[in-house]
């Protein structure tokens, strides 16, 4: 569905896959070329993502020392 929406790339994407898929998406004349590989058409670059496996992505909680309320959200 997203492939049929004009300007979807500029509204929703901040990356074209550099650093996590082997063949990043390309933009031609303002449109994304659809992947042609099997399945979803993309292949993850496992070597590039190796340092992200097992990472704790949660933000550390921090509290206001005066009253204990959440201060970092």
mmCIF file of C-alpha atoms in Angstrom:
data_model
loop_
_atom_site.group_PDB
_atom_site.id
_atom_site.type_symbol
_atom_site.label_atom_id
_atom_site.label_comp_id
_atom_site.label_asym_id
_atom_site.label_seq_id
_atom_site.Cartn_x
_atom_site.Cartn_y
_atom_site.Cartn_z
ATOM 1 C CA UNK A 1 0.000 0.000 0.000
ATOM 2 C CA UNK A 2 2.773 2.463 0.887
ATOM 3 C CA UNK A 3 4.274 2.112 -2.583
ATOM 4 C CA UNK A 4 1.119 3.639 -4.064
ATOM 5 C CA UNK A 5 1.075 6.735 -1.840
ATOM 6 C CA UNK A 6 2.672 9.830 -3.403
ATOM 7 C CA UNK A 7 5.412 11.374 -1.244
ATOM 8 C CA UNK A 8 5.380 8.438 1.195
ATOM 9 C CA UNK A 9 9.184 8.382 1.242
ATOM 10 C CA UNK A 10 9.542 11.987 2.340
ATOM 11 C CA UNK A 11 6.756 11.640 4.912
ATOM 12 C CA UNK A 12 7.839 8.478 6.656
ATOM 13 C CA UNK A 13 11.449 7.546 5.887
ATOM 14 C CA UNK A 14 14.579 8.979 7.425
ATOM 15 C CA UNK A 15 16.861 6.384 5.835
ATOM 16 C CA UNK A 16 16.947 4.403 2.623
ATOM 17 C CA UNK A 17 18.406 1.376 4.366
ATOM 18 C CA UNK A 18 22.050 2.380 4.503
ATOM 19 C CA UNK A 19 23.734 0.455 7.270
ATOM 20 C CA UNK A 20 21.166 -2.275 7.711
ATOM 21 C CA UNK A 21 20.144 -3.714 4.330
ATOM 22 C CA UNK A 22 22.564 -4.982 1.703
ATOM 23 C CA UNK A 23 21.051 -3.072 -1.225
ATOM 24 C CA UNK A 24 19.555 0.179 0.086
ATOM 25 C CA UNK A 25 16.510 1.603 -1.647
ATOM 26 C CA UNK A 26 17.047 4.001 -4.522
ATOM 27 C CA UNK A 27 14.970 7.003 -5.499
ATOM 28 C CA UNK A 28 14.389 7.632 -9.186
ATOM 29 C CA UNK A 29 12.346 10.602 -10.372
ATOM 30 C CA UNK A 30 10.878 11.005 -6.894
ATOM 31 C CA UNK A 31 9.787 7.382 -6.462
ATOM 32 C CA UNK A 32 11.289 4.339 -4.746
ATOM 33 C CA UNK A 33 12.223 1.417 -6.916
ATOM 34 C CA UNK A 34 10.446 -1.590 -5.445
ATOM 35 C CA UNK A 35 12.743 -4.425 -4.344
ATOM 36 C CA UNK A 36 12.732 -7.413 -6.664
ATOM 37 C CA UNK A 37 14.340 -10.045 -4.435
ATOM 38 C CA UNK A 38 12.487 -12.982 -2.892
ATOM 39 C CA UNK A 39 10.155 -12.449 0.058
ATOM 40 C CA UNK A 40 10.057 -8.786 1.057
ATOM 41 C CA UNK A 41 12.765 -8.123 -1.494
ATOM 42 C CA UNK A 42 15.394 -6.973 0.983
ATOM 43 C CA UNK A 43 18.267 -8.721 2.708
ATOM 44 C CA UNK A 44 19.529 -7.566 6.087
ATOM 45 C CA UNK A 45 23.242 -6.820 6.346
ATOM 46 C CA UNK A 46 23.967 -8.968 9.392
ATOM 47 C CA UNK A 47 27.599 -7.825 9.625
ATOM 48 C CA UNK A 48 26.557 -4.174 9.811
ATOM 49 C CA UNK A 49 23.929 -4.967 12.447
ATOM 50 C CA UNK A 50 26.072 -7.256 14.626
ATOM 51 C CA UNK A 51 26.788 -4.532 17.180
ATOM 52 C CA UNK A 52 23.048 -3.865 17.632
ATOM 53 C CA UNK A 53 22.144 -7.401 18.694
ATOM 54 C CA UNK A 54 21.553 -7.633 22.425
ATOM 55 C CA UNK A 55 21.532 -3.849 22.854
ATOM 56 C CA UNK A 56 19.179 -2.463 25.494
ATOM 57 C CA UNK A 57 17.304 0.247 23.583
ATOM 58 C CA UNK A 58 15.288 1.505 26.544
ATOM 59 C CA UNK A 59 16.021 4.971 27.858
ATOM 60 C CA UNK A 60 17.425 5.010 31.366
ATOM 61 C CA UNK A 61 14.889 6.281 33.862
ATOM 62 C CA UNK A 62 15.812 9.401 35.730
ATOM 63 C CA UNK A 63 13.849 10.929 38.566
ATOM 64 C CA UNK A 64 13.605 14.293 40.181
ATOM 65 C CA UNK A 65 15.402 13.858 43.502
ATOM 66 C CA UNK A 66 13.058 16.267 45.285
ATOM 67 C CA UNK A 67 9.723 14.525 44.842
ATOM 68 C CA UNK A 68 10.503 11.251 42.995
ATOM 69 C CA UNK A 69 8.433 12.153 39.932
ATOM 70 C CA UNK A 70 9.491 11.010 36.475
ATOM 71 C CA UNK A 71 11.612 13.756 34.944
ATOM 72 C CA UNK A 72 12.934 12.189 31.736
ATOM 73 C CA UNK A 73 9.734 11.387 29.878
#
